[in-house]
Short mmCIF file of C-alpha atoms and ligand atoms in Angstrom, two decimals:
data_model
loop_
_atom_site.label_atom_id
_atom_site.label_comp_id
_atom_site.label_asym_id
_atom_site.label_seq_id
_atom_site.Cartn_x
_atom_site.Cartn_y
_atom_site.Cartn_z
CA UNK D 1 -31.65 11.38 18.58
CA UNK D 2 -29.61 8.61 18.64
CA UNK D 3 -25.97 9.09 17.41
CA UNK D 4 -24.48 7.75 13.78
CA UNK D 5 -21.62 5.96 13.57
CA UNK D 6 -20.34 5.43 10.40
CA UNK D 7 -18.39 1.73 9.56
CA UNK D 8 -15.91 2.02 6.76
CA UNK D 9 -15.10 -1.63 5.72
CA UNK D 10 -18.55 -2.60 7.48
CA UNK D 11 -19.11 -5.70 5.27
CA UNK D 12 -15.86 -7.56 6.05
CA UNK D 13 -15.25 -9.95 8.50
CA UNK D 14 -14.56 -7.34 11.79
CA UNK D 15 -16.57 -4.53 10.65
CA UNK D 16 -20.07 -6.83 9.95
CA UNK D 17 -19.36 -7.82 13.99
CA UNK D 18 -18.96 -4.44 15.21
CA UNK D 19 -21.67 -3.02 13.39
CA UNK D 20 -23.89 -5.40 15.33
CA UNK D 21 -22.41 -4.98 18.68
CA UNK D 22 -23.63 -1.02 17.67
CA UNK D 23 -26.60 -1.72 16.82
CA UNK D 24 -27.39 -3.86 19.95
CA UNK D 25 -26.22 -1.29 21.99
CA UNK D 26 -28.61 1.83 20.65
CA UNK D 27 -26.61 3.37 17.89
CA UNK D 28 -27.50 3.64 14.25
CA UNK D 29 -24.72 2.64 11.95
CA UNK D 30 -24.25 3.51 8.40
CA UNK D 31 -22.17 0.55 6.67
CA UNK D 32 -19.65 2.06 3.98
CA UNK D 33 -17.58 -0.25 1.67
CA UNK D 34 -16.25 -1.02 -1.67
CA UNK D 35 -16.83 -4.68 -1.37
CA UNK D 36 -13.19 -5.61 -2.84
CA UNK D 37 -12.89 -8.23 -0.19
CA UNK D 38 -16.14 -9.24 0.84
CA UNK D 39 -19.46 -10.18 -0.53
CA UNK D 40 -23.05 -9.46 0.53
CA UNK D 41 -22.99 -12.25 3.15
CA UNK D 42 -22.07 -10.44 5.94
CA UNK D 43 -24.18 -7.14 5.56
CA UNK D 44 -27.23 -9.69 4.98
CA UNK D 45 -26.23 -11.92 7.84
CA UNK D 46 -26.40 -8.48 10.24
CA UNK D 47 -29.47 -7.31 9.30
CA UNK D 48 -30.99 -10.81 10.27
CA UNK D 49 -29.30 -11.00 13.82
CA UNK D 50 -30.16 -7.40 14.40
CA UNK D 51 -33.89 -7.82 13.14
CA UNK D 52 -32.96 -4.18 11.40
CA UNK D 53 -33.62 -4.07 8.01
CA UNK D 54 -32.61 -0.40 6.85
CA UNK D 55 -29.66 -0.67 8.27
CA UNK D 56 -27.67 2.41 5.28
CA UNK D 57 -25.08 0.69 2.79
CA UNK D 58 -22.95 2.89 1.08
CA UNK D 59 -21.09 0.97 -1.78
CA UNK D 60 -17.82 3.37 -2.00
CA UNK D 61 -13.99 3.60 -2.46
CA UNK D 62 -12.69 5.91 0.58
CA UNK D 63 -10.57 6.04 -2.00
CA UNK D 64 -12.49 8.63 -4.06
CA UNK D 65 -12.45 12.22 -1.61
CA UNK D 66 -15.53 13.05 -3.58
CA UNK D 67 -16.91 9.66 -2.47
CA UNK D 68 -16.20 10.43 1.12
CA UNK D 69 -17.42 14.01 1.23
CA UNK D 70 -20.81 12.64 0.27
CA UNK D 71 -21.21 10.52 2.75
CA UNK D 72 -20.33 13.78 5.28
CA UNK D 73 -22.92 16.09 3.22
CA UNK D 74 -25.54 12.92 3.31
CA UNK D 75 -25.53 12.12 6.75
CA UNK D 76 -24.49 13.83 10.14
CA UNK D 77 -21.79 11.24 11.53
CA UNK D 78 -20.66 11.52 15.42
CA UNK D 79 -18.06 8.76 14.70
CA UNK D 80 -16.16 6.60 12.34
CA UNK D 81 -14.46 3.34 12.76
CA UNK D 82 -11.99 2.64 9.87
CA UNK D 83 -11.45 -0.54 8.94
CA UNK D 84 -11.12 0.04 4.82
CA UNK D 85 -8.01 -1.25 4.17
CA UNK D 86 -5.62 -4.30 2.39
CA UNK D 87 -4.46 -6.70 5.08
CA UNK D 88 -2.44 -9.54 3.83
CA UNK D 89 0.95 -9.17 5.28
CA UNK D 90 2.48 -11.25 2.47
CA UNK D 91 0.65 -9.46 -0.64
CA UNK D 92 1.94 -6.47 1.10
CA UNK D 93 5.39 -7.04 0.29
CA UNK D 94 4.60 -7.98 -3.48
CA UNK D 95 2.51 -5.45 -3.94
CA UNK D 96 3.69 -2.36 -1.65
CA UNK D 97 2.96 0.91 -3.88
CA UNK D 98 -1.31 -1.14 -3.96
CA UNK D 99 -0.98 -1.07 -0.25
CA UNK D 100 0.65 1.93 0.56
CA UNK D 101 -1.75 4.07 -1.84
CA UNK D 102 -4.85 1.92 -0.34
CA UNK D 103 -4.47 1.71 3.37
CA UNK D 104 -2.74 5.64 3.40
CA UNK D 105 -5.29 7.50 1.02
CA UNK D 106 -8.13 6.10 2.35
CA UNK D 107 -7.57 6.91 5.68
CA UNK D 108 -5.95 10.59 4.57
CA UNK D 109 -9.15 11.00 2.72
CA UNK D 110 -11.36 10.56 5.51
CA UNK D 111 -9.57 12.43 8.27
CA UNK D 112 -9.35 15.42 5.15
CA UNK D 113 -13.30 14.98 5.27
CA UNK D 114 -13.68 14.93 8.81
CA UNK D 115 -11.70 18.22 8.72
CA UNK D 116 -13.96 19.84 6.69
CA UNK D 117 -17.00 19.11 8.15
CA UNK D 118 -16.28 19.70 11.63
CA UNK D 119 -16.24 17.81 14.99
CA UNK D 120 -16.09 13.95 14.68
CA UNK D 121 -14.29 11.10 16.40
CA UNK D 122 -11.95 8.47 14.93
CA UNK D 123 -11.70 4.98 16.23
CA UNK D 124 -8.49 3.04 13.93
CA UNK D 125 -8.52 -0.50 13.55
CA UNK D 126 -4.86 -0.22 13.94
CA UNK D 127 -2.91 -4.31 15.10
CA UNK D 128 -0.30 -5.98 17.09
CA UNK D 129 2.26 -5.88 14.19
CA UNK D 130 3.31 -2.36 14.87
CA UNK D 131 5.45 -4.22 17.96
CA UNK D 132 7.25 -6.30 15.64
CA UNK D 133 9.86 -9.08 16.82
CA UNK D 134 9.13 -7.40 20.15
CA UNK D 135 11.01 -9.49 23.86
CA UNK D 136 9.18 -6.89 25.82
CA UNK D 137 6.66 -9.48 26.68
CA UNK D 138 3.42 -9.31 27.20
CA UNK D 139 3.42 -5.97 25.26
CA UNK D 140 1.72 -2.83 27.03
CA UNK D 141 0.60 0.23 24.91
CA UNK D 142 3.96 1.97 25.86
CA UNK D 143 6.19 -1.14 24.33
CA UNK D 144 8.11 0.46 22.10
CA UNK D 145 7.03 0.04 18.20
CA UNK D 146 9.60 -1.58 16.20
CA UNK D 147 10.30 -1.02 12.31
CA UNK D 148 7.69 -3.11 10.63
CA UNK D 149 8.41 -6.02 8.40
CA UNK D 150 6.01 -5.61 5.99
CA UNK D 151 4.37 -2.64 4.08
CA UNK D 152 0.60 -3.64 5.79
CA UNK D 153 2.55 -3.43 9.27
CA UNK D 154 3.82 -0.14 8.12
CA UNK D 155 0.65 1.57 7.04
CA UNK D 156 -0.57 0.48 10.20
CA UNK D 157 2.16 2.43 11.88
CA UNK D 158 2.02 5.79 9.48
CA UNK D 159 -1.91 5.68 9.75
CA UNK D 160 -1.58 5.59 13.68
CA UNK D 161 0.90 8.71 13.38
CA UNK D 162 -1.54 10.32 11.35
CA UNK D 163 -4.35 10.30 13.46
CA UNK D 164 -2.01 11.28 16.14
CA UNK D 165 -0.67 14.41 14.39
CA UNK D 166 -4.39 15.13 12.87
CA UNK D 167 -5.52 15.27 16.47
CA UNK D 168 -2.75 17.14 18.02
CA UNK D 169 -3.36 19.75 15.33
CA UNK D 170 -7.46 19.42 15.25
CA UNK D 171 -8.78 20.10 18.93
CA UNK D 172 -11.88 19.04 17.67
CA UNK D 173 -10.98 15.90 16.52
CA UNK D 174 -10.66 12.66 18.47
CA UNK D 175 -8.84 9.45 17.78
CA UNK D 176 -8.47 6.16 19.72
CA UNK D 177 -6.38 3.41 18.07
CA UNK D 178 -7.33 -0.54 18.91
CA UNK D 179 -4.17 -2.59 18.36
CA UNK D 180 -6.09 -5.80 17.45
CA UNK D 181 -3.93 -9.29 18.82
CA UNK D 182 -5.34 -12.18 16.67
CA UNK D 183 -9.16 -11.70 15.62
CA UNK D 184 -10.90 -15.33 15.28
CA UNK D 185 -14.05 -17.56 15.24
CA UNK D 186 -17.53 -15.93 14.44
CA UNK D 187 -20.79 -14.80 15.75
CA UNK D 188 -22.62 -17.07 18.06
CA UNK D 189 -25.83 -16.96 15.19
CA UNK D 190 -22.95 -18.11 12.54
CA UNK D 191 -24.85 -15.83 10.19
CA UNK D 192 -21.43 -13.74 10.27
CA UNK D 193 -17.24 -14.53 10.41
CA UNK D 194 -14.39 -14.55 8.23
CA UNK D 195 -14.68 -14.93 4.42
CA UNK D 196 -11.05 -15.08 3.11
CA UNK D 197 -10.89 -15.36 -0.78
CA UNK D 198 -8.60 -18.09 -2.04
CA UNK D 199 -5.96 -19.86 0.30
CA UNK D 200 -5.96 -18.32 3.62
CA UNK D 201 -3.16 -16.82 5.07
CA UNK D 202 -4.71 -16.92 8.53
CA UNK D 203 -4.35 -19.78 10.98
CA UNK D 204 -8.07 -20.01 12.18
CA UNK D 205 -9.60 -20.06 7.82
CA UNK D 206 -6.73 -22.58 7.31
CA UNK D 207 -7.84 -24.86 9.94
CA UNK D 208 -12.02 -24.56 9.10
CA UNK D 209 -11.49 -25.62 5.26
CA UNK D 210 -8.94 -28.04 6.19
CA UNK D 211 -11.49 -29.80 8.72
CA UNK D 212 -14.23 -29.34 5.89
CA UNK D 213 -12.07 -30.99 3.04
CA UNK D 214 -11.48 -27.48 1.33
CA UNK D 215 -7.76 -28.09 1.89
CA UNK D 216 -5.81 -31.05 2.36
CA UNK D 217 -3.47 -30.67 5.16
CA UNK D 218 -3.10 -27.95 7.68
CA UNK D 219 0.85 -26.83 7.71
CA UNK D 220 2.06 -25.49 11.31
CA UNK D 221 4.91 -23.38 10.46
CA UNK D 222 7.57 -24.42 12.45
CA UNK D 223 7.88 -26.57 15.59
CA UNK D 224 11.45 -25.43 17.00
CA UNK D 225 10.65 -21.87 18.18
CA UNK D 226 12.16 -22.18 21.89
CA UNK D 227 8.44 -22.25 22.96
CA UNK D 228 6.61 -24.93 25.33
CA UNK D 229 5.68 -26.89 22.49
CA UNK D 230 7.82 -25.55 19.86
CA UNK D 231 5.35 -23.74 18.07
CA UNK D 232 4.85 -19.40 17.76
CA UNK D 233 2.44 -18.14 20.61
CA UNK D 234 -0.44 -15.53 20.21
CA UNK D 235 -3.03 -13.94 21.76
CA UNK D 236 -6.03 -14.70 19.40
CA UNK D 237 -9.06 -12.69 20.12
CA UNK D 238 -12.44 -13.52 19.77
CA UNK D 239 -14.54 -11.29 17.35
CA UNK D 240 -17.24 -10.72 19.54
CA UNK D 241 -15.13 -9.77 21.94
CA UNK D 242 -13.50 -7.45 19.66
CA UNK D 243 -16.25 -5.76 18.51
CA UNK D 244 -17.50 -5.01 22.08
CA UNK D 245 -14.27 -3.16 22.53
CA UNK D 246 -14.97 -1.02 20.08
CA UNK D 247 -18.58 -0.16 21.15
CA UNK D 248 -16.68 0.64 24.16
CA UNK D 249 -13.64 2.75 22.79
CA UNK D 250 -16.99 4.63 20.83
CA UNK D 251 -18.88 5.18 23.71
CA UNK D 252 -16.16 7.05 25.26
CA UNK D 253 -14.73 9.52 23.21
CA UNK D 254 -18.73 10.05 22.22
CA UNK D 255 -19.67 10.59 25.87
CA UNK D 256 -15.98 12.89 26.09
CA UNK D 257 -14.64 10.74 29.15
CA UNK D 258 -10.78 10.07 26.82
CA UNK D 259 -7.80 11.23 29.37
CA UNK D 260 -5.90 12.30 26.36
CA UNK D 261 -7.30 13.12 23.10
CA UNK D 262 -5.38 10.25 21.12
CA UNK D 263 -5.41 7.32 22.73
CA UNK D 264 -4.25 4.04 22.34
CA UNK D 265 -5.25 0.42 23.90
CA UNK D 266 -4.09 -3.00 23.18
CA UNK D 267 -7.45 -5.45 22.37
CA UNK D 268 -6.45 -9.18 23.20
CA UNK D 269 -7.29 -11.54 26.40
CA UNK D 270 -3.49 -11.67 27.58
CA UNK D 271 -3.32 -15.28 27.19
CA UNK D 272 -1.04 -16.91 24.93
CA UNK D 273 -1.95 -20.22 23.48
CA UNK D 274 -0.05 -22.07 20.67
CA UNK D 275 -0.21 -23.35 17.58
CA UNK D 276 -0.44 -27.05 18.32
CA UNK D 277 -2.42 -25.97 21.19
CA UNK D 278 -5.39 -24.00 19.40
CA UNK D 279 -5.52 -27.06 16.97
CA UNK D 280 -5.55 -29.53 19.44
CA UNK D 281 -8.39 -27.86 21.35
CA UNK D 282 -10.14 -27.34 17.93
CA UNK D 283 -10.24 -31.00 17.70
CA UNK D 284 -11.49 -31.52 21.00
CA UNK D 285 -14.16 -28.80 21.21
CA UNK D 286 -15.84 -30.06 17.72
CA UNK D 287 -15.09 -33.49 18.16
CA UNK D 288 -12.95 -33.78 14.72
CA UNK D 289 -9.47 -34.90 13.95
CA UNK D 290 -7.36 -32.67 11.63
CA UNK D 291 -4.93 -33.76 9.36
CA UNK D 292 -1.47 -31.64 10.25
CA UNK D 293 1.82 -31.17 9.48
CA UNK D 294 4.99 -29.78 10.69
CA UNK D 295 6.59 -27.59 7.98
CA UNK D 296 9.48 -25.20 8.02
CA UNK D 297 9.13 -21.76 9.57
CA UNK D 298 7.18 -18.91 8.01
CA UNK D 299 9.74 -16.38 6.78
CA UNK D 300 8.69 -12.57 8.99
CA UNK D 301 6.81 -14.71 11.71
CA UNK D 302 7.68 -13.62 15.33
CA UNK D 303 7.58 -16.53 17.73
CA UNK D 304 5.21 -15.08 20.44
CA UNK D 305 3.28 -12.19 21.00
CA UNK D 306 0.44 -11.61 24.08
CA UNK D 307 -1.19 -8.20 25.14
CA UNK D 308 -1.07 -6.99 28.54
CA UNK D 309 -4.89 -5.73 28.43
CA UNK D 310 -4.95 -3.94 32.06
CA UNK D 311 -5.37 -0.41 30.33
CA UNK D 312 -8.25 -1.53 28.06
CA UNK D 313 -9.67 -3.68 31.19
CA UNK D 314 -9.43 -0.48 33.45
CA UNK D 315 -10.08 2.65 30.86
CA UNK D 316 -12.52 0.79 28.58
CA UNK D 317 -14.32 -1.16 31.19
CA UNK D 318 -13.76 -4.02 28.94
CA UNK D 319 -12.56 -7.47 29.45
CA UNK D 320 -12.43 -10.51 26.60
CA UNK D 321 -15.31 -12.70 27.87
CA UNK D 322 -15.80 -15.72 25.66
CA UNK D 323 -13.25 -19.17 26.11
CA UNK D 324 -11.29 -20.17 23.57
CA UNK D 325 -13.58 -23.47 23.50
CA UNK D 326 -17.26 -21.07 22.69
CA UNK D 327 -14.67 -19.02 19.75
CA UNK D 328 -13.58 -22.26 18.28
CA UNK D 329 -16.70 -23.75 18.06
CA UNK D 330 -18.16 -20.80 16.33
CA UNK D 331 -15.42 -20.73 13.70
CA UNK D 332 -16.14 -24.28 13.09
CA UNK D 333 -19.88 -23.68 12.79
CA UNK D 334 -19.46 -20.75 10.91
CA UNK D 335 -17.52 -23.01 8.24
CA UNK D 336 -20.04 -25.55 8.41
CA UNK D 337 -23.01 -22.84 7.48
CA UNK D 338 -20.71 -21.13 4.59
CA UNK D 339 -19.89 -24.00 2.80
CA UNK D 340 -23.86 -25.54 2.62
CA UNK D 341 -24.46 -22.04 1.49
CA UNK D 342 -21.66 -22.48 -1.40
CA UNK D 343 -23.05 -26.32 -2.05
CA UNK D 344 -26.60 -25.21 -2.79
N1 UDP P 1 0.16 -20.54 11.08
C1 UDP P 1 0.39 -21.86 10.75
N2 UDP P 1 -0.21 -22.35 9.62
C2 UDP P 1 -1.00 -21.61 8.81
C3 UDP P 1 -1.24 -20.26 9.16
C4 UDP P 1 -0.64 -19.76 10.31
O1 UDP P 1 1.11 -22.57 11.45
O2 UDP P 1 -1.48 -22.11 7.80
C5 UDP P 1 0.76 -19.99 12.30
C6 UDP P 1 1.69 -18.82 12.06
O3 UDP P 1 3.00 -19.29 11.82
C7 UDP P 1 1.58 -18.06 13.38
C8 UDP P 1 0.15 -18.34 13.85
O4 UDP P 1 -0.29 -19.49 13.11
O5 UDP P 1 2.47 -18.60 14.32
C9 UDP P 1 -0.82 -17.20 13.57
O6 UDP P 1 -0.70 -16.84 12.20
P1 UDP P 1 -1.73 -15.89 11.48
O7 UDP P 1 -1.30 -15.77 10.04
O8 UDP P 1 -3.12 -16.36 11.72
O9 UDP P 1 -1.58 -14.50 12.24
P2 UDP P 1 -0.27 -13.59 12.51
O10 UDP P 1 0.02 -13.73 13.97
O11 UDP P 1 0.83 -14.07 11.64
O12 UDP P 1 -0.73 -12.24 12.16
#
């Protein structure tokens, strides 16, 4: 029988790409969400890739215990990846008690469930922000966490502790946490990506609707960081990619081959690339010209952050694959497919 993995947040942008990378690879997923930050698009868009049309959808709060329990009495799961949770940095801080209570009860409500109903294994879609301002660069697993400057980078950092204590306590129970760098672009089919409601707050979003006349101007926050070019450095991570890294984090607490029973591996490709440099090689790659300007800094940005991947490379048996060139041209696509949908 093959084993069920259950996707909490499986309609948004991460969890419609990792649901597919399960599917592809022989498991049976069960897609559970409450749809507060995502349409129908994405679920649709992975049952037409995967040619799998009965693929479960659970519309849910994990929220509501009672909700949760259900799902554990409906089906027998050998695996959840969370990703249910708020995850705009600055909302956070206007709206900490919504985030707090969100991202913390959710993910309290599951492992409570998970508890109950016996032997299971936790994959958190935990992020880079729980390194903060870090100069310990490029950051290994064992770089030391530093307070978090918003209340999304702190639930990150309590829910991580959780599922580290829940373990510790719960021999049955595994957990692996994926610190996530910067998640872009979009499936090769463009039938699936990012969907951000409103203005985005993410670099990638902004540049798509600014190069498809949704926004006027791109603004690159600040261009006197004591960088090569002035601008903040990342490590931005292509989807795909990502996903793959979590079939493979699944695969191995499922097949019991984890050292430890919490375990915890950075998901990025280790190279840095900059602001003015990702835009540049947007323009190139899709043969477009942006209109961009040089603003003042972002308040709570840090000015450069880059994985060191060797433990996911070596443990995982995972390596980023796709150029920043192939991830850039599928954002771009991606954009081009969602706004003929939203013109029709
Ligand atoms: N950025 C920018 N303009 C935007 C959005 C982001 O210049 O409209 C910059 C931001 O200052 C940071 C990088 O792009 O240096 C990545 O920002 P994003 O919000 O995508 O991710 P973060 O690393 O902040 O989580």
């Amino acid at each position: 029988m093959k084993k069920q993995i259950l996707v909490s947040g499986g309609a948004g942008y991460i969890g419609s790409h990792v649901t597919v990378e399960l599917i592809n690879a022989g498991y049976d997923v069960i897609v559970a969400d409450n749809m507060s930050n995502c349409d129908m698009t994405c679920y649709e868009g992975v049952k037409k890739i995967t040619g799998k049309q009965d693929i479960p959808f659970v519309e849910m709060d994990f929220c509501d215990y009672g909700a949760v329990e259900k799902l554990f009495t409906d089906y027998k799961i050998d695996a959840v990846i969370h990703f249910a949770a708020f995850k705009a940095v600055g909302e956070s801080v206007v709206k900490p008690i919504m985030y707090y209570k969100n991202n913390l009860l959710s993910f309290l409500n599951l492992l409570e469930a998970i508890q109950k109903y016996g032997a299971c294994n936790v994959l958190f879609s935990s992020s880079a922000t729980v390194y903060g301002e870090t100069k310990d660069l490029p950051v290994t697993e064992s770089t030391q966490r530093l307070p978090s400057t918003s209340p999304y980078g702190n639930t990150k950092q309590i829910c991580e502790d959780i599922l580290r204590d829940t373990v510790y306590a719960h021999p049955d129970i595994k957990g692996i946490a994926l610190r996530y760098f910067n998640p872009i672009g979009a499936h090769p089919s463009a039938l699936i990506g990012e969907l951000p409601r409103g203005v985005p707050n993410n670099l990638v979003p902004y540049i798509t609707q600014t190069a498809i006349g949704k926004r006027k101007c791109l603004n690159i926050f600040g261009n006197d960081y004591p960088t090569p070019d002035g601008t903040c450095l990342r490590d931005y991570i292509d989807v795909v990619d990502l996903a793959k890294a979590h079939v493979a984090a699944v695969t191995r607490m499922i097949e019991g081959r984890m050292k430890e029973d919490y375990e915890i591996f950075n998901v990025g490709t280790g190279c840095p690339i900059s602001v003015l440099e990702l835009v540049t090689t947007f323009e190139k790659v899709n043969n477009l010209s942006l209109n961009y300007q040089c603003v003042e800094r972002r308040p709570g940005d840090v000015m450069a952050i880059w994985a060191d991947t060797t433990l996911a490379n070596q443990e995982l048996g995972w390596k980023a694959e796709r150029t920043i060139e192939e991830t850039l041209k599928s954002a771009w696509q991606w954009e081009q497919y969602i706004s003929q949908k939203e013109n029709k």
